Coordinates of C-alpha atoms in Angstrom, one line a residue:
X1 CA 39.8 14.6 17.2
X2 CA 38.9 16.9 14.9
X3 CA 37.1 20.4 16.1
X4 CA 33.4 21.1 15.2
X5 CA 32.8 24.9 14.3
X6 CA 30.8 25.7 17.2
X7 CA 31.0 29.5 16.6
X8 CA 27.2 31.1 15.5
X9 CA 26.9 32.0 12.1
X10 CA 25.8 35.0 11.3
X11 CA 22.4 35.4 11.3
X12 CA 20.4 34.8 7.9
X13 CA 18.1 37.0 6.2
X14 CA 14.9 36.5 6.1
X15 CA 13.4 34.6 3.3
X16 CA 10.5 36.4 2.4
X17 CA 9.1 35.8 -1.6
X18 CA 10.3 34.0 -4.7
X19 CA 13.6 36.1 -5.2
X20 CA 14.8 35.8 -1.9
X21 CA 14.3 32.0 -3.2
X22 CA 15.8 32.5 -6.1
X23 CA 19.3 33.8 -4.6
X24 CA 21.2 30.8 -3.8
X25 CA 19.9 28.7 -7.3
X26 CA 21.1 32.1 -9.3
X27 CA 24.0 32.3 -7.4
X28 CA 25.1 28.6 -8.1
X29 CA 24.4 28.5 -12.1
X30 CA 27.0 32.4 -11.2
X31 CA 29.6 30.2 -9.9
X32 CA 29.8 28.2 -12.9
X33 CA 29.8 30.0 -15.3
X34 CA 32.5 31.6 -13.3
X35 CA 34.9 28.3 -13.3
X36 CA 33.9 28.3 -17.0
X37 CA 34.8 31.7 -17.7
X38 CA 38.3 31.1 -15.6
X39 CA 39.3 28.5 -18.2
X40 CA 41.5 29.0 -21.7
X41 CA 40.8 31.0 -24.2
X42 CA 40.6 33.5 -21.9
X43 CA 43.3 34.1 -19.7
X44 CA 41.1 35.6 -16.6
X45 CA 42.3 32.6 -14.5
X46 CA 41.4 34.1 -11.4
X47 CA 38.0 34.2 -12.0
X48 CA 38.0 30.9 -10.5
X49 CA 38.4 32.2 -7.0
X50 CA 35.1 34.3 -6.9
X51 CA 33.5 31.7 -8.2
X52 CA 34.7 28.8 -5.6
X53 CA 33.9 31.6 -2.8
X54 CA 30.5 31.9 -4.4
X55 CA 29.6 28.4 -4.4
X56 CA 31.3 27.9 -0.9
X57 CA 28.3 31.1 0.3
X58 CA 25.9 28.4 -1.8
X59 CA 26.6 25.4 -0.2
X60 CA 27.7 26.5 3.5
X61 CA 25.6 24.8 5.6
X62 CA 23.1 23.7 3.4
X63 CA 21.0 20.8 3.6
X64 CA 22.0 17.5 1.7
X65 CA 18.6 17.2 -0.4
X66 CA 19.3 21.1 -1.3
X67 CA 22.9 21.1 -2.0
X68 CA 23.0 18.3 -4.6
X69 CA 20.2 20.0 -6.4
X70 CA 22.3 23.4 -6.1
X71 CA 25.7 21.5 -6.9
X72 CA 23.7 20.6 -10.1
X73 CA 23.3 23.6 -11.1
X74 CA 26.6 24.9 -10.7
X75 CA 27.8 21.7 -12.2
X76 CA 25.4 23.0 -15.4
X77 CA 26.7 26.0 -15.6
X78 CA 30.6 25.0 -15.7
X79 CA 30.1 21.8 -18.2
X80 CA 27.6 22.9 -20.7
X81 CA 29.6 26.3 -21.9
X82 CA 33.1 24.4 -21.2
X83 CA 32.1 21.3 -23.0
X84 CA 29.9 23.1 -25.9
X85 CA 32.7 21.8 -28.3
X86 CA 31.4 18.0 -27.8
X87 CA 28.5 19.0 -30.1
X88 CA 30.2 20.6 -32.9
X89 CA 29.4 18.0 -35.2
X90 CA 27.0 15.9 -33.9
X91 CA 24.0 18.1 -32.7
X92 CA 23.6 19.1 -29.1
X93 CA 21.8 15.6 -27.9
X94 CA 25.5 14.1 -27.2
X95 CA 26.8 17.4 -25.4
X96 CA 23.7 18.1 -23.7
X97 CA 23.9 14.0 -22.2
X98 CA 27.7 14.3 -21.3
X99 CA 27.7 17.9 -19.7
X100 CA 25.0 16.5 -17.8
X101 CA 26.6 13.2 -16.6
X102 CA 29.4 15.2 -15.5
X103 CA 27.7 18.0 -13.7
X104 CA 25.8 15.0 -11.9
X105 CA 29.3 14.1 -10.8
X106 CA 29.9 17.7 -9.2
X107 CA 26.4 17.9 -7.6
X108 CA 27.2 14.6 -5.8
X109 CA 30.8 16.1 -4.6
X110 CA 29.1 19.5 -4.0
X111 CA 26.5 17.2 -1.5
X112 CA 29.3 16.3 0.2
X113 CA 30.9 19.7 0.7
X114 CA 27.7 20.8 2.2
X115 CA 28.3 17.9 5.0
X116 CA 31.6 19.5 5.6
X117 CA 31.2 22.5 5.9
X118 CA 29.8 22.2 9.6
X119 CA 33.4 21.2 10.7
X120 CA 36.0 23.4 11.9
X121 CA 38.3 24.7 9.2
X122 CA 35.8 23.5 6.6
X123 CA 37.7 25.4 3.9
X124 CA 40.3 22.7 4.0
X125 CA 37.8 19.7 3.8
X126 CA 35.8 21.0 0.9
X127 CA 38.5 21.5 -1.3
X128 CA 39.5 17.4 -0.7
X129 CA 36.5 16.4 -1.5
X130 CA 36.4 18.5 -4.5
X131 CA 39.9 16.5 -5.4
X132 CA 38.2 13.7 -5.0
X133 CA 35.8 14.1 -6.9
X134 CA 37.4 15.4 -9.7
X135 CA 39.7 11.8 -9.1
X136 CA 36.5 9.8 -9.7
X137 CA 35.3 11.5 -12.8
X138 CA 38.9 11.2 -14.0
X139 CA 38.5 7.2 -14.0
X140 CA 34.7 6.3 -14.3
X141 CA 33.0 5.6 -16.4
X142 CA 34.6 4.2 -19.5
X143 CA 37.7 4.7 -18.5
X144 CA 36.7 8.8 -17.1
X145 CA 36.9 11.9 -18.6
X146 CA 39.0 14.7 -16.9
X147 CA 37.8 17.6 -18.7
X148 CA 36.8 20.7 -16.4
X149 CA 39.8 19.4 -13.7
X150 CA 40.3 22.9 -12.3
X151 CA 44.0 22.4 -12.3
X152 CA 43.9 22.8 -16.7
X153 CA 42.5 26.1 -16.1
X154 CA 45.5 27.8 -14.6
X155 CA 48.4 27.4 -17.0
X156 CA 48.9 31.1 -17.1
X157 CA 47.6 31.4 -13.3
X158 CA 50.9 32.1 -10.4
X159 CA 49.6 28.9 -8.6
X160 CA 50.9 26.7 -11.9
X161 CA 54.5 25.8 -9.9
X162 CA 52.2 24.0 -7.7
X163 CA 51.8 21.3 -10.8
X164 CA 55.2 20.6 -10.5
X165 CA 55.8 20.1 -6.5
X166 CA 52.4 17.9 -6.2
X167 CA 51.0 17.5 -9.9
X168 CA 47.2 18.5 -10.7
X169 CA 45.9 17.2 -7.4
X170 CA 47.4 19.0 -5.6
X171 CA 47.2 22.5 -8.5
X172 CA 43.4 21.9 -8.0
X173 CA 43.1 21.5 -4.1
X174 CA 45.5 24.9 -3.4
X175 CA 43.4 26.9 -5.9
X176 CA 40.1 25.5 -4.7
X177 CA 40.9 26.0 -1.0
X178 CA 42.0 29.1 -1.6
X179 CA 38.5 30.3 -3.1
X180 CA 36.5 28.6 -0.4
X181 CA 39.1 30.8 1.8
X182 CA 38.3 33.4 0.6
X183 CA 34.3 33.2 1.9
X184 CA 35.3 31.9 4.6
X185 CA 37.1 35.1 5.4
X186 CA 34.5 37.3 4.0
X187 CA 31.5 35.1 6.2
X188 CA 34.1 35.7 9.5
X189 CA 34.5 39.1 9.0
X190 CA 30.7 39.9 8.6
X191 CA 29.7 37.6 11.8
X192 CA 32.4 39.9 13.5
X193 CA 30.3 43.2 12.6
X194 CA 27.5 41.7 13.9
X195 CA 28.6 40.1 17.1
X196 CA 31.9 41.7 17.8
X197 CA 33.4 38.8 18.7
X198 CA 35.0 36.3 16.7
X199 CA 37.1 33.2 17.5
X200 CA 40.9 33.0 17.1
X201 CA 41.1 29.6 15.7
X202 CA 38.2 30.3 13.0
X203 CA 40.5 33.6 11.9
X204 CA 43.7 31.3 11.9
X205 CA 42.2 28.6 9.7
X206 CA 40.4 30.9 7.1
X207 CA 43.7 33.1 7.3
X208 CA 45.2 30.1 6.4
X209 CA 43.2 29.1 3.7
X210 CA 44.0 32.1 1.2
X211 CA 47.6 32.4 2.4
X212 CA 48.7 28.1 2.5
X213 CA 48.2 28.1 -0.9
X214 CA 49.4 31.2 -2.3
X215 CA 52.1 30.3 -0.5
X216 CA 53.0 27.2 -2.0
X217 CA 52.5 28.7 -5.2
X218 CA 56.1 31.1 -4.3
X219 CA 57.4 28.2 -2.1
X220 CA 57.6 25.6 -5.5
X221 CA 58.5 28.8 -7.5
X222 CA 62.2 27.0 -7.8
X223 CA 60.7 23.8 -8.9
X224 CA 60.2 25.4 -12.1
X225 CA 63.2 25.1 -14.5
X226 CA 63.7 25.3 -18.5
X227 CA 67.3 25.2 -18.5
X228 CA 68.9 22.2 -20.7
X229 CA 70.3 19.4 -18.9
X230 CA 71.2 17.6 -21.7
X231 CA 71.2 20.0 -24.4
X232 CA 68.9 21.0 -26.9
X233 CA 66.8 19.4 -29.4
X234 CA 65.6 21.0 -32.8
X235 CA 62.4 20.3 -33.5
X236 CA 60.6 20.7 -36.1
X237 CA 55.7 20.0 -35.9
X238 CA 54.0 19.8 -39.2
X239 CA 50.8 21.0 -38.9
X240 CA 49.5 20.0 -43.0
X241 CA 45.6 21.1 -42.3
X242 CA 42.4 19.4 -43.6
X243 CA 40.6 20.2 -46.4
X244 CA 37.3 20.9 -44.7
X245 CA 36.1 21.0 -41.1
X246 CA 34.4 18.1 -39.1
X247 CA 33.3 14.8 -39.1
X248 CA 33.6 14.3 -43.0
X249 CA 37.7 15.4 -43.3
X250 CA 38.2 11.2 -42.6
X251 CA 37.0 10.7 -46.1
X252 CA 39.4 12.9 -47.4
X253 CA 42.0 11.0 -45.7
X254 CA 44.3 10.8 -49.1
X255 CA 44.3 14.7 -48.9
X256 CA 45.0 15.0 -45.0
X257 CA 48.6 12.7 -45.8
X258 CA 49.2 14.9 -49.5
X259 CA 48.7 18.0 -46.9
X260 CA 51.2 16.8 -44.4
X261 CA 54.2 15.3 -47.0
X262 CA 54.0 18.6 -48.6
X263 CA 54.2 21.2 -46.0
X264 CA 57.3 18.4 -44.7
X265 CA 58.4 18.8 -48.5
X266 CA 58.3 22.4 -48.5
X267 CA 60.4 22.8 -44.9
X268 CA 62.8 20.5 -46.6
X269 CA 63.4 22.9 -49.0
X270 CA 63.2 26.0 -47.0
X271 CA 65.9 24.1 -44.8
X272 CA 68.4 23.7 -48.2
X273 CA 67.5 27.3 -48.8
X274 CA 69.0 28.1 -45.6
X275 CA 66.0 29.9 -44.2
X276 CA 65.5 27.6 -41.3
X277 CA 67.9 25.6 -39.2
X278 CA 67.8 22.0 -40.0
X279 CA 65.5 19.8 -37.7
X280 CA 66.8 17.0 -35.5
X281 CA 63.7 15.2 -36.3
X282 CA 59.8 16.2 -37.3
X283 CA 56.7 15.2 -35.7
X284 CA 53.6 14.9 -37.5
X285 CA 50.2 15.3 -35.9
X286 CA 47.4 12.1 -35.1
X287 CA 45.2 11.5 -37.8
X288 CA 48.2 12.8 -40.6
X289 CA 47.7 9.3 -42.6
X290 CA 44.3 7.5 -42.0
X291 CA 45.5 5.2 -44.5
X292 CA 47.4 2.7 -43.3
X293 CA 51.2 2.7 -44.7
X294 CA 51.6 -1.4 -43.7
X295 CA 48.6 -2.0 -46.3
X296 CA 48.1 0.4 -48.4
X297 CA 51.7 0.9 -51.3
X298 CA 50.5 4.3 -52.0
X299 CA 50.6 5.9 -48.8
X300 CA 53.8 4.3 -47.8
X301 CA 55.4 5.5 -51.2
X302 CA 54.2 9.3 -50.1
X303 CA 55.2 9.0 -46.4
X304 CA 58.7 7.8 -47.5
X305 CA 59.4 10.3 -49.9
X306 CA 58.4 13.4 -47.7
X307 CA 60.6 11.6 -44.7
X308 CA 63.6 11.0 -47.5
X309 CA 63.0 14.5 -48.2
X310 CA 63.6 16.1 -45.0
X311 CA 65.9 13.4 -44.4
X312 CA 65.1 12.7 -40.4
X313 CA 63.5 10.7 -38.5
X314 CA 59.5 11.2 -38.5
X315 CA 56.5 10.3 -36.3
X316 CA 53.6 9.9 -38.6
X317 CA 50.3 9.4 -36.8
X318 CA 48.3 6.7 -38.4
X319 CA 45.4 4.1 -38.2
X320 CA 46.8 1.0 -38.6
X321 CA 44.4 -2.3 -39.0
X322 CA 44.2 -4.5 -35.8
X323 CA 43.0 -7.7 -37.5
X324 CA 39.5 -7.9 -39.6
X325 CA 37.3 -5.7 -37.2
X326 CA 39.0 -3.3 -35.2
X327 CA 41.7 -0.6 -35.6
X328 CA 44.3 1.1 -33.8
X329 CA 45.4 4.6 -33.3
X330 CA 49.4 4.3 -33.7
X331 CA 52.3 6.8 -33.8
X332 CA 55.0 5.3 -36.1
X333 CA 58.8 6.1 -35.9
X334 CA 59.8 6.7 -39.8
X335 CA 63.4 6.7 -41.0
X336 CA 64.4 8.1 -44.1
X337 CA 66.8 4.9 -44.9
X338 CA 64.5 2.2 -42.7
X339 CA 61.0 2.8 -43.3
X340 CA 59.2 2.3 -40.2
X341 CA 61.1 0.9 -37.0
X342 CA 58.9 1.5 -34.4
X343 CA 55.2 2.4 -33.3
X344 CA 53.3 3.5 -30.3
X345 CA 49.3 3.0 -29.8
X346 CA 47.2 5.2 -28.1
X347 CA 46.3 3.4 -24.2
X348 CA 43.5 6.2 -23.7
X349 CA 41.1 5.7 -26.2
X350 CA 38.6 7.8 -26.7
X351 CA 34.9 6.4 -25.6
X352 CA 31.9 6.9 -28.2
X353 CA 34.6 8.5 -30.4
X354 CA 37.3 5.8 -30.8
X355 CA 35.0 3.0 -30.0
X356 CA 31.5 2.5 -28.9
X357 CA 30.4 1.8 -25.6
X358 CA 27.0 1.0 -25.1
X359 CA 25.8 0.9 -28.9
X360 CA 22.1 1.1 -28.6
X361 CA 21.7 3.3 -25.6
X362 CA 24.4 5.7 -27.6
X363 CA 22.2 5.8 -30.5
X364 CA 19.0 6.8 -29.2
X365 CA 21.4 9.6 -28.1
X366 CA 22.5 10.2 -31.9
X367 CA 22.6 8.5 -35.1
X368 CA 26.4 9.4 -35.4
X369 CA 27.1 6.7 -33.1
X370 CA 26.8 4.4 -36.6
X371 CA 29.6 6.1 -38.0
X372 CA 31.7 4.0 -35.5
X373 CA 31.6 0.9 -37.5
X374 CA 35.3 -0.6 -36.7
X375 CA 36.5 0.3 -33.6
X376 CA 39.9 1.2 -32.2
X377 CA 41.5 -1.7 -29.7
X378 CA 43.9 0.2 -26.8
X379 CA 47.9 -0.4 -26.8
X380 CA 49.5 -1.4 -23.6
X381 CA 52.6 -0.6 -23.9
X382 CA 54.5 3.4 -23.0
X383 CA 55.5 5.5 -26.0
X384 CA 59.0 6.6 -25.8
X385 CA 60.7 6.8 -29.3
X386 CA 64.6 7.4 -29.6
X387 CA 65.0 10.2 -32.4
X388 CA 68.6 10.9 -33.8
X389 CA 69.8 10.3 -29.8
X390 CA 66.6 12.4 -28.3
X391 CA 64.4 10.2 -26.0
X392 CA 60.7 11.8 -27.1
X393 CA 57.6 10.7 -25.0
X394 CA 54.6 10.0 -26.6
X395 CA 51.2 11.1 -25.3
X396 CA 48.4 11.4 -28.4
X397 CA 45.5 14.4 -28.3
X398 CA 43.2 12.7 -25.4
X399 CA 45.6 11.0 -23.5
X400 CA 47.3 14.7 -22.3
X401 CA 44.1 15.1 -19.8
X402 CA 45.4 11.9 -18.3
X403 CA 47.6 11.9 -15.5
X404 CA 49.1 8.6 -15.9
X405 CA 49.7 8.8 -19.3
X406 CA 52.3 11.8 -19.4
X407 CA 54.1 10.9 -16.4
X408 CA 54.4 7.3 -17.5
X409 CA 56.9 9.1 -20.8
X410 CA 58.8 10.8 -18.2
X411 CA 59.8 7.5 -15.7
X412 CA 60.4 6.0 -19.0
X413 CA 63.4 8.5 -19.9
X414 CA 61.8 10.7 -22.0
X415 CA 63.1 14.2 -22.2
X416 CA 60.9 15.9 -23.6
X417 CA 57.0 15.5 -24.3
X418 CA 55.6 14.9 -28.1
X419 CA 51.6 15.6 -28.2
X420 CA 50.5 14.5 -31.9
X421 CA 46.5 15.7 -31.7
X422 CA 43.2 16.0 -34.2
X423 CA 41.2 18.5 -33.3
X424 CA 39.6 18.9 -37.0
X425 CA 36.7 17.5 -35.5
X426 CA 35.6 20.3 -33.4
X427 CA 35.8 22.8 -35.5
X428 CA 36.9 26.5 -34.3
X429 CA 35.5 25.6 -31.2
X430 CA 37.7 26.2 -27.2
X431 CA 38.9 22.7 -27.8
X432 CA 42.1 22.9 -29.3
X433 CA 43.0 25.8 -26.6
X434 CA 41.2 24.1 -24.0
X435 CA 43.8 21.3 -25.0
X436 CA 46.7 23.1 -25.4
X437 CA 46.6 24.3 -21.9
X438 CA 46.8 21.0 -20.2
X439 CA 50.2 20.8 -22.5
X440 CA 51.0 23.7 -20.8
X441 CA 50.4 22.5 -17.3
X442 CA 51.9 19.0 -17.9
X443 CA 54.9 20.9 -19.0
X444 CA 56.1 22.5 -15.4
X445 CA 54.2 19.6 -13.8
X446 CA 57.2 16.9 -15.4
X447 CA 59.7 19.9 -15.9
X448 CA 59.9 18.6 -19.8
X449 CA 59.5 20.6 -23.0
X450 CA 55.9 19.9 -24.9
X451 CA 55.4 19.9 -28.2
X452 CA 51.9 19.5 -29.9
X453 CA 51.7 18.7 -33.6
X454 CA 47.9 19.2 -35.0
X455 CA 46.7 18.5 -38.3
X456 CA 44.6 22.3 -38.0
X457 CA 46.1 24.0 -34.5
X458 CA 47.0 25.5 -32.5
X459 CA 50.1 23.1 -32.7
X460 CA 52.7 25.0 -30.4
X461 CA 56.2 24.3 -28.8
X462 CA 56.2 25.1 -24.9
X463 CA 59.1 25.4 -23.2
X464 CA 59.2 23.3 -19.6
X465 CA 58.0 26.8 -17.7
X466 CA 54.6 26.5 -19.4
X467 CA 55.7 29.4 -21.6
X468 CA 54.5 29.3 -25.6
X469 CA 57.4 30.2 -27.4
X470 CA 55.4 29.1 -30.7
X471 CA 52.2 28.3 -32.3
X472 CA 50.6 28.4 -35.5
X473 CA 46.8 30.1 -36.9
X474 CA 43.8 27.8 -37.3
X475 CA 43.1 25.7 -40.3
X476 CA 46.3 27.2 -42.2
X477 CA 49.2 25.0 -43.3
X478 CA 51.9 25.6 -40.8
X479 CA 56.0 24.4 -39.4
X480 CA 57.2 25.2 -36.3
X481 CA 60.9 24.8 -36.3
X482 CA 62.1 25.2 -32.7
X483 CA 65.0 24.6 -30.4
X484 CA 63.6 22.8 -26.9
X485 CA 65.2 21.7 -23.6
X486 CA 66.2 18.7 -22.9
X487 CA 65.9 17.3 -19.2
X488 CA 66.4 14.2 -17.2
X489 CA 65.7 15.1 -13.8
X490 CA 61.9 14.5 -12.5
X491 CA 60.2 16.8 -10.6
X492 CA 58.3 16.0 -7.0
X493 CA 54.9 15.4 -9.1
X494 CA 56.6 13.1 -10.9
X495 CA 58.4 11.3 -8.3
X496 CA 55.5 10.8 -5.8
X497 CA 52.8 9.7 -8.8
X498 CA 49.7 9.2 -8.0
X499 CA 50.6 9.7 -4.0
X500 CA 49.4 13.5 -3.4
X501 CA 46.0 12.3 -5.1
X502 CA 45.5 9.7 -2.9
X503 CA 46.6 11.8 0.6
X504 CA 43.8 14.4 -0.3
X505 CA 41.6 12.1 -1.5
X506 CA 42.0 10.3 2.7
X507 CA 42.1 13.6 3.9
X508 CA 38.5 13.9 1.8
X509 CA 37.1 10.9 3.4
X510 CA 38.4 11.4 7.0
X511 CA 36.4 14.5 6.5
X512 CA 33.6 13.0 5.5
X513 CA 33.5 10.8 7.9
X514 CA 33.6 13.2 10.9
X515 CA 31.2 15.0 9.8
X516 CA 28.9 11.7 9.7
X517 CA 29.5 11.0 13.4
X518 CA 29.0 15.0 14.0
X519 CA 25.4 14.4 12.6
X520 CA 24.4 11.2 14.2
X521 CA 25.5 12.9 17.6
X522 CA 23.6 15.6 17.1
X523 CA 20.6 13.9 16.4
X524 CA 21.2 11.9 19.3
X525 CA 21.1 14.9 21.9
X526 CA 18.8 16.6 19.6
X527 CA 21.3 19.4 19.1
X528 CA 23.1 20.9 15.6
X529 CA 25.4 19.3 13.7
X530 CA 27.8 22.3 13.6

């Protein structure tokens, strides 16, 4: 049976006037911004605690009715900042709608850390249920969207070796419960001032809730390894850049492929001039040749002669027609003496960017929604290309924030991780760094080198330690010519899958569930539900 907290809090101030009022709405649009603040660009990470401690003082003990509407707020002031990319080219209608969806998301999850926190060791269930509910945004609706999982906010944090022992479940629940440790120390130590007393277990579980995960953190320290198992691989990401920024770059796509073939045409002679070492194969970015090279005798003429050039294999990323009416986004393996030998289609695709869900509710949203005339169809089927004897996995821009897609390359044989992405779209916005850090995490969480081609940056090359040993400017014409890691053996995250998401996300629900019978017992006896 699991312990109720039957300890007195420590008594409240007295609400007297509207900024007493005031304090715990401020305080959770603080927190926020504060698990907005923690994410990349910036490389405060640990701003993240402070701002899981604040919202733990917000919600602890709270009401139901009060603590969605406070979780909303919160949720406001972590989405609309993080996701203020979504809007770049489309006006703020779209962002403003999906900041909001997912904030409604976090109020609902920060309801039901209020329930929790009347039970013993609350620390503990509130950051499950946070898991959790990161786990359902991650999968509904249309298909999820995992942006904001705390987890892609620490890739230069000390608790990023947890990625690799229990993948970003489990990164996410140690740096949460650690935050909501750290108020729950703080709230222990002031009831002790005031009473003097304070109970042993209640200092053993919030000791435990800063010092469990910070000691994972050193424990999976070993887990993280860049050394090459099976040699090394040099790589070489094109990144060609478009020739303006946003929506409009996909009717210049003749420009975006003569951009790619001639940066590749230029390293091919930098390579003969002996000023870099000769790649084992090139990656080209998503998006490098909206024309389609199967139909269209121009494009295939340019895409062969840059490959012939360089004289290795290539991944192109291209929109290939899927019948009369829809279209898919395909990575295609290019040969200098073959052509084309293999392809790959993006499984994640992108919803009311890739294809349109929802047409006419979407549009009274925004008129861009029309601009989505043919949409793209989902592949099925795991991307792992073999590249002059290098087994590459394929994950394209979107699908990195998905869980399933990256490990899937690894249990597949990949040894290392490709990430062909288009961020052209949003601008100079946090995207693209935003982006580049869940590379970063996926790197130690699979124990696999990362490298992400993108038509404008930041493409990079990061080594299986999360480290950036690489990366190229903005909107500039860029090759990255790297030797990478390869590895074979899988990590604990990638072993166990999808298993540590679904132990916290039971622990979550066993939590939530004593806490329902502590509240229909209480009301029964007419007592508290603490």
């Amino acid at each position: 049976m699991t312990p109720v907290d039957e300890s007195p809090p420590p008594a409240a101030p007295r609400t007297t006037g509207l900024p007493r009022r005031l304090l715990r709405p401020v305080a959770a649009v603080l927190s926020g911004l504060l698990l907005y603040a923690s994410f990349p660009p910036r490389t405060v990470w640990w701003l993240v605690l402070p701002g899981f401690a604040l919202l733990g003082w917000v919600l602890h003990g709270r009401r139901l009715r009060a603590a969605f509407g406070l979780g909303l707020l919160s949720g406001l002031g972590f989405m609309l900042p993080l996701l203020r990319w979504t809007g770049e080219d489309v006006g703020p209608v779209p962002w403003l709608a999906l900041a909001t969806a997912e904030a409604l998301f976090i109020a609902v999850g920060c309801l039901a850390i209020a329930a929790v926190t009347r039970l013993a060791y609350w620390p503990f269930w509130a950051a499950a249920v946070w898991t959790l509910d990161e786990a359902v945004r991650a999968r509904i609706p249309f298909g999820g969207f995992p942006w904001g999982k705390i987890a892609f906010g620490q890739s230069e944090s000390p608790f990023l070796p947890i990625a690799a022992l229990g993948g970003t479940p489990l990164l996410s629940f140690a740096v949460v419960l650690c935050g909501f440790g750290l108020y729950e120390a703080v709230r222990r130590g002031m009831a002790y001032r005031s009473t003097g007393k304070i109970p042993r277990a209640a200092v053993a579980g919030a000791a435990a809730s800063v010092l469990v995960p910070v000691a994972g953190a050193f424990a999976a320290l070993p887990l993280v390894d860049d050394s090459a198992e099976n040699g090394t691989a040099t790589v070489a990401a094109i990144q060609g850049n478009v020739p303006r920024l946003g929506l409009d770059f996909n009717a210049q796509r003749r420009a975006v492929l003569d951009n790619h073939a001639r940066r590749t045409a230029q390293l091919a002679d930098e390579v003969k001039a002996g000023k870099v070492k000769q790649p084992d194969f090139v990656l080209w970015p998503e998006n490098s040749s909206d024309l389609d090279p199967y139909l269209n005798a121009d494009a295939r003429d340019i895409i062969d002669g840059a490959v012939r050039e360089i004289g290795v294999p290539t991944v192109i990323g291209s929109v290939v027609e899927k019948g009369s009416d829809s279209l898919r986004n395909t990575l295609i393996e290019w040969e200098p003496d073959k052509g084309p030998v293999a392809t790959y289609d993006k499984r994640h695709i992108q919803p009311f960017g890739e294809y349109m869900p929802m047409r006419t509710v979407a549009r009274f949203f925004s008129e861009d929604v029309d601009r989505v005339q043919r949409e793209f169809v989902p592949g099925t089927e795991v991307g792992v290309f073999d590249l002059a004897g290098t087994r590459v996995g394929l994950v394209t821009c979107y699908e990195a924030a998905f869980d399933d897609a990256v490990r899937d390359t690894v249990t597949h044989g990949g040894q290392m991780i490709a990430v062909p992405s288009n961020n052209a779209t949003f601008g100079r916005s946090e995207m693209t760094y935003q982006q580049l850090a869940m590379s970063q995490v996926r790197a130690v969480e699979h124990g696999r080198a990362v490298v992400v081609p993108v038509t404008s940056g930041v493409s990079a090359v990061i080594r299986p330690d999360g480290t950036i040993v690489e990366k190229s400017g903005m909107f500039t014409p860029d090759a990255l010519v790297e030797d990478v890691p390869l590895r074979s053996s899988l990590t604990p995250a990638t072993r166990m899958g999808p298993l540590p998401e679904g132990l916290i996300a039971l622990l979550a629900l066993a939590g939530l569930g004593w806490a329902g019978v502590t509240a229909v017992r209480a009301r029964r006896t007419g007592g508290t539900a603490r």
